[in-house]
Coordinates of C-alpha atoms (C1' of nucleotides) in Angstrom, one line a residue:
Chain A
M1 CA 88.2 76.5 89.3
D2 CA 86.8 78.1 86.7
F3 CA 85.9 82.2 87.1
E4 CA 83.2 81.9 84.6
Q5 CA 81.8 79.7 86.7
A6 CA 82.0 80.9 89.1
K7 CA 81.0 84.0 88.6
E8 CA 77.8 82.6 87.9
T9 CA 77.2 80.8 91.1
I10 CA 77.6 83.4 93.1
F11 CA 75.4 85.3 90.9
H12 CA 72.7 82.5 91.3
A13 CA 73.6 83.0 95.8
L14 CA 73.0 86.0 95.2
S15 CA 69.4 86.0 93.7
K16 CA 68.2 83.4 96.4
K17 CA 69.7 85.5 99.2
N18 CA 71.8 82.5 99.8
M19 CA 74.9 82.3 102.1
I20 CA 78.5 82.3 100.0
L21 CA 82.0 80.6 101.0
C22 CA 84.4 81.9 98.6
I23 CA 88.8 80.6 100.0
G24 CA 91.1 82.1 97.8
K25 CA 94.3 84.1 96.7
C26 CA 93.3 87.5 97.5
Y27 CA 94.2 91.2 97.4
V28 CA 92.0 93.9 98.9
E29 CA 90.2 97.6 98.4
Y30 CA 88.8 99.3 100.8
W31 CA 88.1 103.5 100.3
G32 CA 85.6 104.7 102.6
R33 CA 84.9 105.5 106.2
A34 CA 88.7 105.2 106.0
A35 CA 91.1 103.9 103.1
S36 CA 92.5 100.7 102.9
K37 CA 95.1 97.9 101.9
L38 CA 95.4 94.1 102.2
P39 CA 97.9 92.3 100.7
K40 CA 97.0 88.7 98.4
G41 CA 97.0 86.1 100.8
K42 CA 95.2 83.3 101.0
R43 CA 91.6 84.4 102.6
M44 CA 88.3 83.3 102.6
L45 CA 85.4 85.8 101.3
L46 CA 82.2 85.1 103.5
I47 CA 78.7 87.1 101.9
K48 CA 75.2 86.3 104.2
G49 CA 71.8 86.5 102.6
D50 CA 71.3 90.0 103.9
N51 CA 74.5 91.3 101.8
S52 CA 76.7 91.5 104.8
F53 CA 80.5 91.1 102.9
A54 CA 83.8 90.7 104.8
I55 CA 86.8 88.6 104.3
H56 CA 87.7 86.7 107.1
Q57 CA 91.6 85.7 107.7
N58 CA 92.7 82.4 110.1
R59 CA 93.2 84.8 112.9
L60 CA 90.6 86.9 114.8
L61 CA 86.3 87.1 115.2
R62 CA 86.4 89.3 113.4
P63 CA 86.2 90.0 109.2
V64 CA 90.3 91.9 108.1
N65 CA 87.3 94.1 105.4
Y66 CA 84.0 94.1 104.9
M67 CA 80.8 95.9 104.6
M68 CA 77.1 95.9 105.5
N69 CA 73.8 96.9 103.1
C70 CA 76.0 96.5 100.7
Q71 CA 75.4 96.4 97.3
I72 CA 77.6 93.8 95.6
S73 CA 79.3 92.8 92.0
Q74 CA 80.6 90.5 89.5
K75 CA 83.3 90.9 86.8
I76 CA 86.7 89.6 84.9
S77 CA 89.8 90.9 84.3
D78 CA 92.3 89.2 81.8
N79 CA 93.3 87.3 86.0
A80 CA 90.6 87.4 88.2
L81 CA 87.2 87.9 89.6
I82 CA 86.6 91.0 90.7
L83 CA 84.0 90.8 92.9
E84 CA 83.1 95.0 94.3
A85 CA 81.4 96.1 97.0
R86 CA 79.6 99.1 96.9
K87 CA 78.0 101.6 99.2
T88 CA 76.6 105.4 99.5
K89 CA 75.9 107.1 102.5
P90 CA 78.9 107.3 103.7
K91 CA 80.3 106.0 100.3
E92 CA 82.4 103.6 100.1
T93 CA 82.9 100.4 98.1
M94 CA 84.7 97.6 98.2
K95 CA 87.2 95.2 95.6
V96 CA 88.4 92.1 96.2
F97 CA 90.7 90.5 93.0
F98 CA 90.3 86.6 93.3
Y99 CA 93.6 85.2 91.5
S100 CA 92.6 82.1 92.9
I101 CA 90.1 79.9 94.3
D102 CA 90.5 76.9 96.2
F103 CA 86.9 77.0 97.0
L104 CA 83.1 77.5 96.6
E105 CA 80.2 77.1 97.4
T106 CA 76.9 78.7 98.4
F107 CA 74.4 77.1 100.7
K108 CA 71.1 77.4 101.2
M109 CA 70.8 79.2 104.8
D110 CA 67.0 79.8 106.8
E111 CA 66.1 82.2 109.1
S112 CA 65.9 81.8 112.4
H113 CA 67.6 84.1 114.4
D114 CA 66.4 84.8 118.1
L115 CA 69.1 84.6 120.4
R116 CA 68.0 85.3 124.4
L117 CA 70.1 86.9 125.7
F118 CA 69.6 86.5 129.9
G119 CA 72.4 90.0 131.4
S120 CA 71.7 92.8 129.2
E121 CA 72.2 95.8 130.9
K122 CA 68.2 96.7 130.1
E123 CA 67.6 94.0 132.0
L124 CA 68.7 94.8 135.3
S125 CA 68.4 98.5 135.1
D126 CA 64.4 96.6 135.5
L127 CA 64.7 94.5 137.6
L128 CA 66.3 97.3 139.9
A129 CA 63.8 99.8 138.9
E130 CA 60.8 96.6 139.7
D131 CA 62.3 98.7 143.1
L132 CA 63.7 100.7 144.3
S133 CA 64.1 100.3 148.2
F134 CA 66.3 97.2 147.4
I135 CA 68.3 100.9 146.5
E136 CA 67.6 103.3 149.5
P137 CA 64.8 103.1 151.7
G138 CA 62.1 105.3 150.4
L139 CA 63.1 106.1 146.7
K140 CA 60.4 105.9 144.9
P141 CA 60.2 105.9 141.0
F142 CA 59.9 109.7 139.1
K143 CA 58.2 109.8 136.3
R144 CA 59.6 111.8 133.4
E145 CA 57.8 114.3 131.6
G146 CA 59.1 115.0 128.9
L147 CA 62.5 115.8 130.9
L148 CA 65.0 113.4 128.6
R149 CA 64.4 110.5 125.4
Q150 CA 63.3 107.6 127.1
G151 CA 66.1 105.2 127.5
V152 CA 68.8 108.2 128.0
V153 CA 68.3 108.1 132.5
D154 CA 68.8 104.1 133.3
I155 CA 66.6 104.9 136.5
L156 CA 64.9 108.9 137.5
A157 CA 63.7 108.5 141.0
E158 CA 62.8 111.2 143.4
D159 CA 64.7 110.1 147.4
K160 CA 62.4 110.8 150.8
Q161 CA 64.1 114.6 150.8
G162 CA 62.7 114.7 147.6
N163 CA 65.6 115.4 145.9
L164 CA 65.4 113.5 142.1
V165 CA 68.0 110.5 142.1
V166 CA 69.6 109.9 138.7
I167 CA 70.6 106.3 138.6
E168 CA 72.6 104.7 136.2
V169 CA 73.4 101.3 135.8
K170 CA 76.7 98.7 134.5
R171 CA 76.9 95.6 134.2
R172 CA 80.7 95.1 133.8
L173 CA 83.6 97.0 136.0
A174 CA 82.6 101.3 135.3
S175 CA 85.5 102.9 133.9
Y176 CA 85.6 107.4 133.5
N177 CA 83.0 106.7 130.4
A178 CA 79.8 106.4 132.8
V179 CA 81.1 109.0 135.6
S180 CA 81.2 110.8 133.0
Q181 CA 77.8 110.2 132.0
L182 CA 76.3 110.0 134.9
Q183 CA 77.9 113.6 135.9
R184 CA 76.3 115.0 132.5
Y185 CA 72.9 113.4 132.6
M186 CA 72.8 114.5 136.7
K187 CA 73.5 117.6 135.9
Q188 CA 71.2 118.4 132.5
V189 CA 68.2 116.3 135.0
E190 CA 68.8 119.2 138.3
K191 CA 69.7 122.8 135.0
M192 CA 66.0 121.5 133.6
K193 CA 63.9 120.8 136.9
N194 CA 66.0 123.4 138.7
R195 CA 66.2 120.9 141.4
K196 CA 68.4 119.7 143.8
T197 CA 69.6 116.4 142.0
R198 CA 72.1 113.3 143.3
G199 CA 73.7 110.9 140.4
I200 CA 74.2 106.7 141.6
L201 CA 75.9 104.5 139.7
I202 CA 75.5 101.3 140.5
A203 CA 78.3 98.2 138.4
P204 CA 80.4 95.7 140.4
D205 CA 82.6 97.4 140.7
I206 CA 84.8 101.0 139.4
V207 CA 87.9 101.6 139.0
K208 CA 89.5 103.7 141.7
P209 CA 91.0 107.1 139.5
A210 CA 86.9 106.5 138.5
H211 CA 85.1 106.4 141.7
E212 CA 87.6 109.5 142.6
L213 CA 85.9 111.3 140.0
L214 CA 82.7 110.5 141.2
E215 CA 83.7 111.5 144.5
N216 CA 84.6 115.4 142.9
Y217 CA 81.4 115.5 141.8
G218 CA 79.8 114.7 144.0
L219 CA 78.1 111.3 142.9
E220 CA 77.5 108.3 144.7
F221 CA 78.1 104.3 143.8
M222 CA 76.1 101.4 144.4
K223 CA 78.3 97.9 145.0
L224 CA 75.8 95.7 142.0
D225 CA 76.7 91.6 142.3
F226 CA 73.9 89.7 140.0
D227 CA 73.5 86.4 139.2
I228 CA 73.8 86.3 135.2
G229 CA 71.2 83.5 132.9
N230 CA 69.2 82.9 137.2
P231 CA 65.7 84.7 137.0
E232 CA 65.3 83.5 140.9
A233 CA 68.5 85.1 142.2
K234 CA 69.6 87.8 140.0
I235 CA 70.3 90.2 141.8
K236 CA 73.0 88.8 144.6
G237 CA 74.3 91.5 147.2
L238 CA 74.1 95.2 146.6
T239 CA 75.7 97.8 148.4
K240 CA 76.1 101.1 149.5
K241 CA 80.6 102.2 149.2
Q242 CA 82.4 103.3 152.3
T243 CA 83.4 107.0 150.5
T244 CA 85.1 109.9 152.3
L245 CA 83.0 113.0 150.6
F246 CA 79.7 110.8 152.8
D247 CA 81.5 108.7 155.8
Chain B
M1 CA 77.3 63.2 107.7
D2 CA 78.3 60.5 110.6
F3 CA 79.3 62.7 113.5
E4 CA 82.8 60.6 114.3
Q5 CA 84.1 61.2 111.2
A6 CA 83.5 65.5 112.3
K7 CA 85.1 64.3 115.6
E8 CA 88.6 63.2 114.0
T9 CA 88.4 65.8 112.0
I10 CA 87.8 68.8 113.4
F11 CA 90.6 67.6 115.9
H12 CA 92.9 67.3 113.3
A13 CA 92.1 70.4 112.0
L14 CA 92.7 71.8 115.2
S15 CA 95.8 70.5 115.9
K16 CA 98.4 71.8 112.4
K17 CA 95.3 75.5 113.5
N18 CA 93.4 74.7 109.8
M19 CA 89.9 77.1 109.9
I20 CA 87.6 75.1 109.8
L21 CA 83.9 75.5 108.2
C22 CA 80.9 73.2 109.6
I23 CA 77.5 73.4 108.0
G24 CA 74.0 71.7 110.4
K25 CA 71.1 72.2 112.7
C26 CA 72.7 73.4 115.7
Y27 CA 72.1 74.2 119.1
V28 CA 74.0 76.7 120.8
E29 CA 74.5 78.1 125.1
Y30 CA 76.6 80.2 126.2
W31 CA 77.4 81.2 129.8
G32 CA 79.6 84.1 130.8
R33 CA 79.2 87.1 130.8
A34 CA 75.9 87.7 129.9
A35 CA 74.5 84.3 129.0
S36 CA 72.3 82.9 125.9
K37 CA 70.2 80.5 124.4
L38 CA 70.4 80.0 120.1
P39 CA 67.2 77.9 119.4
K40 CA 68.0 74.6 117.4
G41 CA 68.6 75.9 113.9
K42 CA 70.8 76.1 110.5
R43 CA 74.7 77.9 111.4
M44 CA 78.1 78.5 110.2
L45 CA 80.4 77.1 113.1
L46 CA 84.0 78.6 112.4
I47 CA 86.5 77.9 114.0
K48 CA 90.2 80.4 113.3
G49 CA 93.9 79.1 113.6
D50 CA 94.5 81.8 117.4
N51 CA 91.4 80.0 118.4
S52 CA 89.0 82.4 118.1
F53 CA 85.3 80.3 118.0
A54 CA 82.4 82.2 115.9
I55 CA 78.7 80.9 115.0
H56 CA 77.6 82.6 112.4
Q57 CA 73.7 82.9 111.4
N58 CA 72.9 84.3 107.1
R59 CA 72.6 88.7 108.5
L60 CA 74.8 90.5 109.9
L61 CA 78.6 90.3 109.6
R62 CA 79.0 89.4 113.5
P63 CA 78.6 86.3 115.0
V64 CA 75.5 85.2 117.3
N65 CA 77.7 83.1 119.6
Y66 CA 81.5 83.0 119.8
M67 CA 84.4 83.4 122.0
M68 CA 88.8 84.4 121.6
N69 CA 91.6 82.5 123.0
C70 CA 89.4 79.0 124.3
Q71 CA 89.7 75.3 124.4
I72 CA 88.4 73.3 122.4
S73 CA 87.0 70.3 123.6
Q74 CA 84.7 67.6 120.9
K75 CA 82.1 65.0 122.6
I76 CA 79.7 62.9 121.6
S77 CA 76.2 61.9 122.9
D78 CA 73.7 59.1 121.8
N79 CA 72.4 62.5 119.0
A80 CA 75.2 65.7 118.7
L81 CA 78.0 66.0 118.3
I82 CA 78.6 68.2 121.4
L83 CA 81.8 70.9 120.7
E84 CA 82.6 72.8 124.2
A85 CA 84.9 76.1 123.9
R86 CA 86.0 76.8 127.1
K87 CA 87.8 79.7 128.3
T88 CA 88.3 82.0 132.2
K89 CA 89.7 84.7 132.6
P90 CA 86.7 85.7 132.9
K91 CA 85.1 82.0 133.6
E92 CA 82.6 81.3 130.1
T93 CA 81.2 78.1 128.3
M94 CA 79.6 78.4 125.1
K95 CA 78.8 74.6 123.9
V96 CA 77.1 73.7 119.9
F97 CA 75.1 70.7 120.0
F98 CA 74.8 69.8 116.0
Y99 CA 71.5 67.7 115.1
S100 CA 72.9 66.7 112.0
I101 CA 76.4 68.0 109.4
D102 CA 75.7 69.0 106.3
F103 CA 79.1 70.7 105.0
L104 CA 82.4 70.1 107.4
E105 CA 85.5 71.3 105.1
T106 CA 88.7 72.7 106.9
F107 CA 91.5 73.8 105.4
K108 CA 95.6 75.2 105.9
M109 CA 95.1 79.4 105.4
D110 CA 98.7 81.6 105.1
E111 CA 99.3 82.9 107.8
S112 CA 99.6 86.9 106.7
H113 CA 97.9 90.0 108.2
D114 CA 98.7 93.0 107.5
L115 CA 96.0 95.4 107.0
R116 CA 97.6 98.6 105.5
L117 CA 94.8 101.1 107.4
F118 CA 94.9 104.5 106.5
G119 CA 93.0 107.9 107.8
S120 CA 93.2 106.0 111.8
E121 CA 93.0 109.2 114.7
K122 CA 96.4 108.5 114.9
E123 CA 97.7 109.2 111.6
L124 CA 95.2 112.5 112.0
S125 CA 96.9 113.0 114.6
D126 CA 100.4 113.0 114.1
L127 CA 99.8 115.4 110.7
L128 CA 98.4 117.6 112.9
A129 CA 101.3 117.1 115.8
E130 CA 104.2 117.8 112.7
D131 CA 102.9 121.5 112.4
L132 CA 100.5 123.1 114.8
S133 CA 101.0 126.5 113.7
F134 CA 97.9 125.4 111.3
I135 CA 95.8 124.4 114.3
E136 CA 97.1 129.3 115.6
P137 CA 99.5 130.6 115.2
G138 CA 102.7 130.8 118.1
L139 CA 102.0 126.6 119.4
K140 CA 104.2 124.8 119.9
P141 CA 105.0 121.6 121.9
F142 CA 104.3 120.8 125.0
K143 CA 106.7 118.0 126.8
R144 CA 104.6 115.4 128.9
E145 CA 107.0 114.8 131.7
G146 CA 104.3 112.2 133.3
L147 CA 101.7 114.3 133.7
L148 CA 100.2 111.9 131.3
R149 CA 100.8 108.3 130.2
Q150 CA 101.9 109.2 126.1
G151 CA 99.0 108.6 124.0
V152 CA 95.3 109.5 126.5
V153 CA 96.6 113.2 125.6
D154 CA 96.9 112.8 121.8
I155 CA 98.5 116.5 121.8
L156 CA 99.6 118.7 124.2
A157 CA 100.9 122.3 123.7
E158 CA 101.9 125.9 125.0
D159 CA 100.1 129.0 122.7
K160 CA 101.5 133.0 122.5
Q161 CA 99.7 133.1 125.9
G162 CA 101.3 130.5 128.1
N163 CA 98.8 128.8 128.4
L164 CA 98.7 125.1 128.0
V165 CA 97.1 123.5 126.0
V166 CA 95.6 120.4 125.2
I167 CA 94.2 119.0 122.2
E168 CA 91.7 116.0 121.5
V169 CA 91.4 115.1 117.1
K170 CA 88.5 112.9 116.4
R171 CA 87.9 111.5 113.3
R172 CA 85.0 111.8 112.6
L173 CA 81.3 113.3 113.8
A174 CA 82.3 114.3 117.6
S175 CA 79.2 113.6 120.3
Y176 CA 79.5 114.1 123.9
N177 CA 82.1 111.1 124.9
A178 CA 84.9 113.3 122.4
V179 CA 83.1 116.7 125.2
S180 CA 83.6 114.6 128.1
Q181 CA 87.2 113.4 127.7
L182 CA 88.3 116.9 126.7
Q183 CA 87.4 117.7 129.8
R184 CA 88.4 115.5 131.7
Y185 CA 92.2 115.4 130.2
M186 CA 91.8 119.6 130.1
K187 CA 90.9 120.0 133.9
Q188 CA 93.8 116.6 134.8
V189 CA 96.4 118.4 132.7
E190 CA 95.3 122.0 134.6
K191 CA 95.1 120.9 138.6
M192 CA 98.5 118.8 138.1
K193 CA 100.3 121.6 136.1
N194 CA 99.0 124.6 137.7
R195 CA 98.3 126.6 135.0
K196 CA 96.0 128.3 132.9
T197 CA 94.6 125.2 130.8
R198 CA 92.9 125.8 127.2
G199 CA 90.9 122.6 125.2
I200 CA 90.6 122.4 122.0
L201 CA 88.4 119.3 119.6
I202 CA 89.2 118.7 117.0
A203 CA 86.6 116.9 114.4
P204 CA 85.4 117.0 110.8
D205 CA 82.0 117.9 112.5
I206 CA 80.4 118.5 116.3
V207 CA 76.7 117.3 116.4
K208 CA 75.5 120.1 118.0
P209 CA 73.7 119.4 121.3
A210 CA 77.6 118.6 122.8
H211 CA 79.1 121.3 121.0
E212 CA 76.2 123.3 123.6
L213 CA 78.1 121.6 126.0
L214 CA 81.6 122.4 125.2
E215 CA 80.8 126.3 125.0
N216 CA 79.7 125.5 128.1
Y217 CA 82.8 123.5 129.9
G218 CA 84.7 126.5 128.2
L219 CA 86.6 124.6 125.9
E220 CA 87.4 124.9 121.8
F221 CA 86.1 123.4 118.4
M222 CA 88.2 123.1 115.0
K223 CA 85.9 122.1 111.7
L224 CA 89.2 119.9 110.8
D225 CA 88.5 118.4 107.2
F226 CA 90.4 115.6 105.8
D227 CA 91.2 113.6 103.0
I228 CA 92.0 109.7 103.5
G229 CA 94.3 107.7 101.3
N230 CA 95.9 110.9 99.2
P231 CA 98.8 111.9 101.6
E232 CA 99.7 114.6 99.7
A233 CA 97.1 117.2 100.5
K234 CA 95.2 114.9 103.2
I235 CA 94.9 117.9 105.2
K236 CA 92.5 120.2 103.8
G237 CA 91.2 122.5 106.3
L238 CA 90.8 123.1 109.5
T239 CA 88.8 126.5 110.3
K240 CA 87.5 127.9 113.9
K241 CA 83.6 127.0 114.5
Q242 CA 82.2 130.1 115.5
T243 CA 81.0 130.1 118.9
T244 CA 78.4 132.8 120.5
L245 CA 80.8 132.4 124.0
F246 CA 84.4 134.3 122.0
D247 CA 82.2 136.2 118.2
Chain C
dC1 C1' 98.1 92.0 133.7
dG2 C1' 94.7 95.9 134.8
dG3 C1' 93.3 99.9 132.7
dG4 C1' 91.9 103.3 129.1
dC5 C1' 90.1 103.8 124.4
dT6 C1' 89.8 103.4 119.2
dA7 C1' 87.1 101.3 115.8
dG8 C1' 85.8 101.9 108.6
dC9 C1' 83.4 99.6 115.4
dT10 C1' 78.5 97.0 114.2
dG11 C1' 74.1 96.9 115.5
dC12 C1' 69.3 98.9 118.5
dG13 C1' 65.8 102.1 119.9
dA14 C1' 64.2 106.0 120.3
dG15 C1' 62.6 110.8 118.2
Chain D
dC1 C1' 66.7 110.2 108.1
dT2 C1' 69.9 111.8 113.2
dC3 C1' 71.7 110.8 117.9
dG4 C1' 72.9 108.5 121.2
dC5 C1' 74.8 103.9 124.0
dA6 C1' 75.4 98.9 125.0
dG7 C1' 77.7 95.3 123.3
dT8 C1' 79.6 87.9 126.2
dT9 C1' 82.2 95.2 122.6
dA10 C1' 87.1 93.5 119.9
dG11 C1' 91.7 94.8 119.2
dC12 C1' 95.8 97.7 121.0
dC13 C1' 99.1 99.6 123.2
dC14 C1' 100.6 101.5 126.9
dG15 C1' 102.4 100.8 132.3

DNA sequence: CGGGCTAGCTGCGAG
DNA sequence: CTCGCAGTTAGCCCG
């Protein structure tokens, strides 16, 4: 395909925010947060209406090179159509050298992007917060007046003995990270309120070494089974895991 | 476009591991690790030779629905071409209902996927490990015989005083996670070797509250400046950050 | 195969 | 803006 014509087609599509598909033999350079070179090969360039710019190979979900929210410019050299994507903050540049174009098409798309997702961590956390007695009898919500930023701690509560309880919910198998996070939150709350504070990690399961770490920290784990996409019976069971500390 | 013909085209491309692009009005359902419904709209389906399956809208880099390593099957109902992607472990299903097809094309692609990336954390870590005196005079490598899995601790060393030194390298702004990680590694090594152990976090910078946490843990921070994609002068500087504890 | 972690993470949301 | 984090994280690597 003729480079001049391709350039014109792309220019027009960019102004209309149409989706652009271009397949051809290209070489890609990137410099910014890291640097990379992608040797010549047949690949697909996908430009979307929000100025996302991605080079896809015929494998993997993720593009091999990409840039979001970039300014796109074109130029024609002796033997290539060069597309350049630029960005500031952080400063990044990506150049795609098309040596031949096998395919180029642009598409007017509509803008509906209203995916409805079920089973997010937030959803689970909110469900649990609705009835804390499900976690432990006598547990009641605790107002965090400027205690911690909203959204940092999943659930903050107070138990029957008047202890503060920091609750971290994970929607999948918990690992070291989850334990470290909870430990950090728990210590923070304990320090700020100067009160005895417990920490409970709630997840479908926990990896063994992470569970040991959790016990060393004096934290607690609760196993949570939940049904996804079934609003009537989302939380299947919530059982306190046997621990050597609290047996 | 005719559904029967489309089905045939897709079937053939799948067997050849050709890239498949299909644009049309569709509705998408997903159930697996989570669940989602994507209302009818014009979108692009991208199937790659490694059986990655993705629905793209005209915004964002990431697909709105996707599945990797899936088995793909097709069927035609009264008014739709239905593509189903399935997977076990974990069990997942995704159905795409195409009500109309604006565009369908398949492409034979080559398989070169040899991106050369510079500036990864591993690269920086290896560079630093080559000359530990750059971090601190008298620092020498320490053999981790079965101490910790390879790759868990970036660098393990011994200082002039005979202390063990656990070093964690981050290629970008360090945050809580980096501090928690280092703390965990440091404690682990300290316990296993029963020796005084230091922990040093090396990164271009560190967020303020994370730095406070680091100091509370008795860990150290070093600022690392590096050039990306410049093999001759990659590490520009390494300076110990002033701390209130060690001033 | 699971566990742990980096990623040019991306994308979102709160302060 | 920045910080912090979830994600159907993805993808890699090491036991």
